[in-house]
Amino acid sequence: MSMTTAIITGDIINSRKEAPQIWLPHLKEALNNYGQEPKHWEVYRGDSFQLEVIPEKALEAAIYIKSCLKQESIIDVRMAIGLGEKDYDAEKLTESNGSAFVNSGECFEGLKKQTLGIKSNNQAFDDTINLMLQLALLTMDNWHPASSRTLKTAIENPKSNQKELAKLLGKSQSSISEALLRTGFDEVKKMMQFYTTQLQQL
């Protein structure tokens, strides 16, 4: 199955309960990590956004965006990952189209209570990953700001050990260890690795 790109469609949960200047810098920092505006990402309608990444990076990007935004206590994010083709490549991402965009939009419309989902053209792949996401979200939806900050830093510095992360964040190694344990970081990493290996088999 041909999958050339991934489109993440998202919106901010509780955006009206917090001033945009509180959460928008976190969102833009996260999106800038994966590309440039407006070619690779755009924020529109105030609290909605789209991001284009390579399929292999899609799940990591979604988890990273969530960790950035959950640094603010009442803010969360709802996201849908669409895998597929990009048939029309415009200067602005929101004007481009293809099956990746359609899958992302359809997945987003169907999210309801779940805050993260995925849709490709392979039902078996989608069912497996979405089940894992449902289980992971039991923890991820309850990340606290301090733990989210630690997880965000860990994703930004994949080669750093806990001692090095502690130095970066000005915390003790034990507090880093506890924070990563609370976020389920080891399990999240395993899920990302599983997603990547499953993707390669499509």
Coordinates of C-alpha atoms in Angstrom, one line a residue:
M1 CA 0.0 0.0 0.0
S2 CA 1.3 3.4 -1.0
M3 CA 1.5 5.9 1.8
T4 CA 3.5 9.0 1.0
T5 CA 2.5 11.3 3.9
A6 CA 0.7 11.7 7.2
I7 CA -1.6 14.6 8.1
I8 CA -2.5 15.4 11.7
T9 CA -5.7 17.3 12.2
G10 CA -6.2 18.7 15.7
D11 CA -8.0 21.1 17.9
I12 CA -7.3 22.4 21.4
I13 CA -9.5 21.1 24.2
N14 CA -10.6 23.9 26.7
S15 CA -9.1 26.6 24.5
R16 CA -11.8 29.0 25.5
K17 CA -11.0 28.5 29.2
E18 CA -7.5 29.8 28.8
A19 CA -6.1 32.8 26.9
P20 CA -4.5 31.9 23.6
Q21 CA -1.2 33.5 24.7
I22 CA -1.0 30.8 27.3
W23 CA -1.3 27.7 25.1
L24 CA -0.6 29.0 21.5
P25 CA 3.2 29.3 22.0
H26 CA 3.3 25.7 23.1
L27 CA 1.4 24.6 20.1
K28 CA 3.6 26.6 17.7
E29 CA 6.8 25.3 19.3
A30 CA 5.6 21.8 18.8
L31 CA 4.6 22.3 15.2
N32 CA 7.8 24.2 14.4
N33 CA 9.7 21.1 15.5
Y34 CA 8.3 19.2 12.5
G35 CA 8.2 21.8 9.7
Q36 CA 7.6 25.3 8.6
E37 CA 4.4 27.4 8.4
P38 CA 2.4 27.4 6.2
K39 CA 3.9 24.7 4.0
H40 CA 4.0 21.9 6.6
W41 CA 1.6 23.3 9.3
E42 CA -1.1 25.8 9.8
V43 CA -3.2 27.0 12.7
Y44 CA -6.7 28.0 11.6
R45 CA -10.2 28.9 13.1
G46 CA -8.3 30.0 16.2
D47 CA -7.8 26.7 17.9
S48 CA -7.5 24.1 15.1
F49 CA -4.4 23.0 13.2
Q50 CA -3.0 20.7 10.6
L51 CA 0.5 19.3 10.4
E52 CA 2.2 17.2 7.6
V53 CA 4.9 14.8 8.6
I54 CA 6.4 11.6 7.2
P55 CA 4.3 8.6 8.2
E56 CA 7.1 7.2 10.4
K57 CA 7.1 10.4 12.5
A58 CA 3.3 10.8 12.8
L59 CA 2.7 9.1 16.1
E60 CA 5.8 10.6 17.7
A61 CA 4.6 14.1 16.5
A62 CA 1.1 13.6 18.0
I63 CA 2.5 12.5 21.3
Y64 CA 5.0 15.4 21.3
I65 CA 2.3 17.9 20.6
K66 CA 0.2 16.5 23.5
S67 CA 3.2 16.7 25.9
C68 CA 3.8 20.4 24.9
L69 CA 0.2 21.4 25.4
K70 CA -0.4 19.5 28.6
Q71 CA 2.3 21.7 30.2
E72 CA -0.8 23.9 30.9
S73 CA -3.1 22.2 33.5
I74 CA -6.5 22.6 31.9
I75 CA -5.4 22.3 28.2
D76 CA -5.5 19.1 26.2
V77 CA -5.6 18.3 22.5
R78 CA -7.7 16.2 20.2
M79 CA -5.9 14.8 17.1
A80 CA -6.5 12.5 14.1
I81 CA -3.6 11.0 12.1
G82 CA -4.5 10.3 8.5
L83 CA -2.1 8.2 6.4
G84 CA -2.2 8.2 2.6
E85 CA -1.4 10.2 -0.5
K86 CA -0.9 13.9 -1.2
D87 CA -2.3 14.5 -4.7
Y88 CA -2.2 18.2 -4.7
D89 CA 0.7 20.1 -3.1
A90 CA -0.2 23.8 -2.4
E91 CA 1.9 26.5 -0.9
K92 CA -0.4 26.4 2.2
L93 CA -1.0 23.0 3.8
T94 CA -4.8 23.6 4.3
E95 CA -5.1 24.1 0.5
S96 CA -3.4 20.7 -0.4
N97 CA -5.4 17.5 -0.7
G98 CA -5.3 13.8 -1.2
S99 CA -6.3 10.6 0.6
A100 CA -4.1 11.4 3.7
F101 CA -6.2 14.6 4.2
V102 CA -9.5 12.7 3.7
N103 CA -8.5 10.0 6.1
S104 CA -7.4 12.6 8.7
G105 CA -10.6 14.5 8.4
E106 CA -12.8 11.4 8.6
C107 CA -10.9 10.1 11.6
F108 CA -11.2 13.5 13.3
E109 CA -14.9 13.6 12.8
G110 CA -15.2 10.2 14.3
L111 CA -13.1 10.8 17.4
K112 CA -15.9 11.8 19.9
K113 CA -14.6 11.0 23.4
Q114 CA -11.2 9.7 22.3
T115 CA -8.4 12.3 22.0
L116 CA -6.2 10.5 19.4
G117 CA -6.9 8.2 16.5
I118 CA -5.5 7.0 13.2
K119 CA -6.9 6.1 9.8
S120 CA -5.2 4.6 6.8
N121 CA -6.4 2.5 3.9
N122 CA -5.7 -0.7 5.9
Q123 CA -8.4 -1.6 8.4
A124 CA -6.4 -4.2 10.3
F125 CA -3.6 -1.8 10.9
D126 CA -6.0 0.9 12.1
D127 CA -7.8 -1.5 14.4
T128 CA -4.6 -2.6 16.1
I129 CA -3.1 0.9 16.5
N130 CA -6.4 2.5 17.6
L131 CA -6.8 -0.2 20.3
M132 CA -3.3 0.5 21.6
L133 CA -4.0 4.3 21.5
Q134 CA -7.2 3.8 23.5
L135 CA -5.2 2.0 26.2
A136 CA -2.4 4.5 26.2
L137 CA -4.8 7.4 26.5
L138 CA -6.0 6.1 29.8
T139 CA -2.6 7.4 31.0
M140 CA -1.8 10.1 28.5
D141 CA -5.0 12.1 29.0
N142 CA -4.1 12.4 32.7
W143 CA -0.5 13.7 32.3
H144 CA 0.3 16.5 34.7
P145 CA 2.1 19.7 33.6
A146 CA 5.5 18.8 35.3
S147 CA 5.4 15.2 34.0
S148 CA 4.5 16.5 30.5
R149 CA 7.4 18.9 30.5
T150 CA 9.8 16.0 31.4
L151 CA 8.3 13.8 28.7
K152 CA 8.6 16.6 26.2
T153 CA 12.3 17.0 27.0
A154 CA 12.8 13.3 26.8
I155 CA 11.3 13.2 23.2
E156 CA 13.4 16.2 22.2
N157 CA 16.6 14.5 23.5
P158 CA 16.2 10.8 22.6
K159 CA 19.8 10.0 23.3
S160 CA 19.9 11.6 26.7
N161 CA 19.7 9.4 29.8
Q162 CA 17.9 10.3 33.0
K163 CA 21.0 12.0 34.5
E164 CA 21.3 14.2 31.5
L165 CA 17.6 15.0 31.4
A166 CA 17.8 16.0 35.1
K167 CA 20.6 18.4 34.3
L168 CA 18.6 19.9 31.4
L169 CA 15.6 20.5 33.6
G170 CA 17.4 21.4 36.8
K171 CA 15.9 18.5 38.7
S172 CA 17.1 15.5 40.6
Q173 CA 17.5 12.2 38.7
S174 CA 14.9 10.5 41.0
S175 CA 12.3 13.2 40.1
I176 CA 12.9 12.6 36.4
S177 CA 12.6 8.9 36.9
E178 CA 9.3 9.3 38.8
A179 CA 7.9 11.7 36.2
L180 CA 8.7 9.4 33.3
L181 CA 7.2 6.5 35.2
R182 CA 4.0 8.5 35.7
T183 CA 3.7 9.3 32.0
G184 CA 4.3 5.7 31.0
F185 CA 7.2 6.8 28.9
D186 CA 8.8 3.3 28.4
E187 CA 5.4 2.0 27.3
V188 CA 4.8 5.0 25.0
K189 CA 8.2 4.4 23.4
K190 CA 7.4 0.7 22.8
M191 CA 4.1 1.7 21.2
M192 CA 5.9 4.2 18.9
Q193 CA 8.3 1.4 17.9
F194 CA 5.5 -1.0 17.3
Y195 CA 3.7 1.5 15.2
T196 CA 6.8 2.0 13.1
T197 CA 7.4 -1.7 12.5
Q198 CA 3.7 -2.3 11.6
L199 CA 3.9 0.7 9.2
Q200 CA 6.9 -0.9 7.4
Q201 CA 4.9 -4.1 6.8
L202 CA 2.1 -2.3 5.0

